[in-house]
Each structure stands twice: as C-alpha cells, then as structure tokens.
PDB file of C-alpha atoms in Angstrom:
ATOM      1  CA  MET X 216      21.695   8.579 107.240  1.00 57.00           C
ATOM      2  CA  ASP X 217      19.355   6.348 105.238  1.00 68.00           C
ATOM      3  CA  VAL X 218      19.038   3.052 107.080  1.00 76.00           C
ATOM      4  CA  ALA X 219      16.296   0.496 106.486  1.00 87.00           C
ATOM      5  CA  LEU X 220      14.814  -0.151 109.911  1.00 92.00           C
ATOM      6  CA  PRO X 221      12.902  -3.302 110.772  1.00 91.00           C
ATOM      7  CA  PRO X 222       9.127  -3.058 111.195  1.00 94.00           C
ATOM      8  CA  GLY X 223       8.180  -1.824 114.638  1.00 93.00           C
ATOM      9  CA  TRP X 224      11.454   0.032 115.297  1.00 94.00           C
ATOM     10  CA  PRO X 225      10.645   2.481 118.118  1.00 95.00           C
ATOM     11  CA  ASP X 226      10.567   6.161 117.176  1.00 94.00           C
ATOM     12  CA  GLU X 227      12.476   6.997 120.375  1.00 95.00           C
ATOM     13  CA  VAL X 228      15.520   4.953 119.273  1.00 95.00           C
ATOM     14  CA  ALA X 229      17.914   6.409 116.739  1.00 95.00           C
ATOM     15  CA  PRO X 230      18.896   4.148 113.823  1.00 93.00           C
ATOM     16  CA  PRO X 231      21.954   1.932 114.355  1.00 89.00           C
ATOM     17  CA  GLY X 232      25.120   3.818 113.529  1.00 88.00           C
ATOM     18  CA  ALA X 233      23.589   7.243 114.218  1.00 92.00           C
ATOM     19  CA  PRO X 234      25.284   9.362 116.864  1.00 93.00           C
ATOM     20  CA  ASP X 235      24.205   8.240 120.347  1.00 93.00           C
ATOM     21  CA  TRP X 236      21.985   5.459 119.016  1.00 92.00           C
ATOM     22  CA  GLU X 237      23.086   3.109 121.808  1.00 93.00           C
ATOM     23  CA  ARG X 238      22.212   5.734 124.441  1.00 95.00           C
ATOM     24  CA  THR X 239      18.731   6.144 122.941  1.00 96.00           C
ATOM     25  CA  ALA X 240      18.267   2.371 122.864  1.00 96.00           C
ATOM     26  CA  VAL X 241      19.293   2.000 126.521  1.00 96.00           C
ATOM     27  CA  ALA X 242      16.962   4.817 127.558  1.00 96.00           C
ATOM     28  CA  TRP X 243      14.077   3.155 125.703  1.00 97.00           C
ATOM     29  CA  LEU X 244      14.835  -0.232 127.264  1.00 97.00           C
ATOM     30  CA  TYR X 245      14.878   1.298 130.748  1.00 97.00           C
ATOM     31  CA  ASP X 246      11.357   2.561 130.070  1.00 96.00           C
ATOM     32  CA  LEU X 247      10.218  -1.066 129.601  1.00 94.00           C
ATOM     33  CA  VAL X 248      11.490  -2.462 132.894  1.00 96.00           C
ATOM     34  CA  PRO X 249      10.747  -1.639 136.546  1.00 96.00           C
ATOM     35  CA  HIS X 250      12.236   1.685 137.629  1.00 96.00           C
ATOM     36  CA  ASP X 251      14.582   0.117 140.190  1.00 96.00           C
ATOM     37  CA  TYR X 252      16.553  -1.547 137.377  1.00 96.00           C
ATOM     38  CA  ARG X 253      18.153   1.872 136.809  1.00 95.00           C
ATOM     39  CA  ALA X 254      20.028   1.445 140.089  1.00 96.00           C
ATOM     40  CA  HIS X 255      22.069  -1.410 138.585  1.00 94.00           C
ATOM     41  CA  GLU X 256      24.965   0.170 136.705  1.00 93.00           C
ATOM     42  CA  VAL X 257      25.868  -3.216 135.217  1.00 95.00           C
ATOM     43  CA  LEU X 258      22.758  -2.990 133.018  1.00 95.00           C
ATOM     44  CA  ARG X 259      23.959   0.306 131.577  1.00 93.00           C
ATOM     45  CA  ARG X 260      27.401  -1.165 130.900  1.00 94.00           C
ATOM     46  CA  TYR X 261      25.948  -4.291 129.269  1.00 96.00           C
ATOM     47  CA  PRO X 262      22.948  -3.193 127.183  1.00 94.00           C
ATOM     48  CA  VAL X 263      22.495  -6.713 125.779  1.00 96.00           C
ATOM     49  CA  LEU X 264      21.771  -7.900 129.324  1.00 97.00           C
ATOM     50  CA  LEU X 265      19.322  -5.028 129.777  1.00 97.00           C
ATOM     51  CA  ALA X 266      17.645  -6.004 126.496  1.00 96.00           C
ATOM     52  CA  ARG X 267      17.290  -9.601 127.712  1.00 97.00           C
ATOM     53  CA  PHE X 268      15.748  -8.469 131.009  1.00 96.00           C
ATOM     54  CA  ALA X 269      13.412  -6.110 129.161  1.00 96.00           C
ATOM     55  CA  ALA X 270      12.318  -8.885 126.776  1.00 97.00           C
ATOM     56  CA  ASP X 271      11.616 -11.229 129.701  1.00 97.00           C
ATOM     57  CA  HIS X 272       9.719  -8.525 131.601  1.00 96.00           C
ATOM     58  CA  VAL X 273       7.543  -7.584 128.614  1.00 95.00           C
ATOM     59  CA  ALA X 274       6.879 -11.260 127.779  1.00 97.00           C
ATOM     60  CA  ALA X 275       5.786 -11.929 131.360  1.00 96.00           C
ATOM     61  CA  GLY X 276       3.433  -8.953 131.248  1.00 95.00           C
ATOM     62  CA  LEU X 277       1.907 -10.114 127.978  1.00 95.00           C
ATOM     63  CA  GLU X 278       1.490 -13.644 129.319  1.00 95.00           C
ATOM     64  CA  ALA X 279      -0.242 -12.328 132.438  1.00 94.00           C
ATOM     65  CA  ALA X 280      -2.571 -10.156 130.354  1.00 93.00           C
ATOM     66  CA  GLU X 281      -3.453 -13.090 128.102  1.00 91.00           C
ATOM     67  CA  ARG X 282      -4.191 -15.311 131.109  1.00 89.00           C
ATOM     68  CA  LYS X 283      -6.388 -12.642 132.636  1.00 84.00           C
ATOM     69  CA  SER X 284      -8.369 -12.143 129.423  1.00 81.00           C
ATOM     70  CA  VAL X 285      -8.983 -15.893 129.068  1.00 76.00           C
ATOM     71  CA  GLY X 286      -9.717 -16.597 132.741  1.00 63.00           C
TER      72      GLY X 286
END
C-alpha cells in the first residue's frame, strides 16, 4: 500500500487503511499517556477520546518543560 503519510507520522503506527492500523495507533497512543489509562476500556473503544487525552497529556508535559527551562 502506497500512502502519503504526513510529516512526523510515527514508525510504530501502520498507515491508515492498512490491516490493524487502528490497533497500532491505539497502542502508540497508550504509550504517550500514564499507564493507568489502560485500565479504562472506554478509551480502547473510543480511540478519538484516547487521542484527545494523549494530546492534552503531551501538551501539558511540553508546557511544564518549557516553564522549567525558562524559570
């Protein structure tokens, strides 16, 4: 499958449309959030929600790192 992926697409995530690509995306997202998020089955059923939580978690970490480097 020849799919143009956006810049920065993670190597661990299969291209959209590939077999099991959603499973690889969910596994990658779970690696970005605290481990206890895996206990919430709702996040596995609704990967868009997991993606939102992961984005918020990563953004908060980046913000904290930027504050620490400035302060």
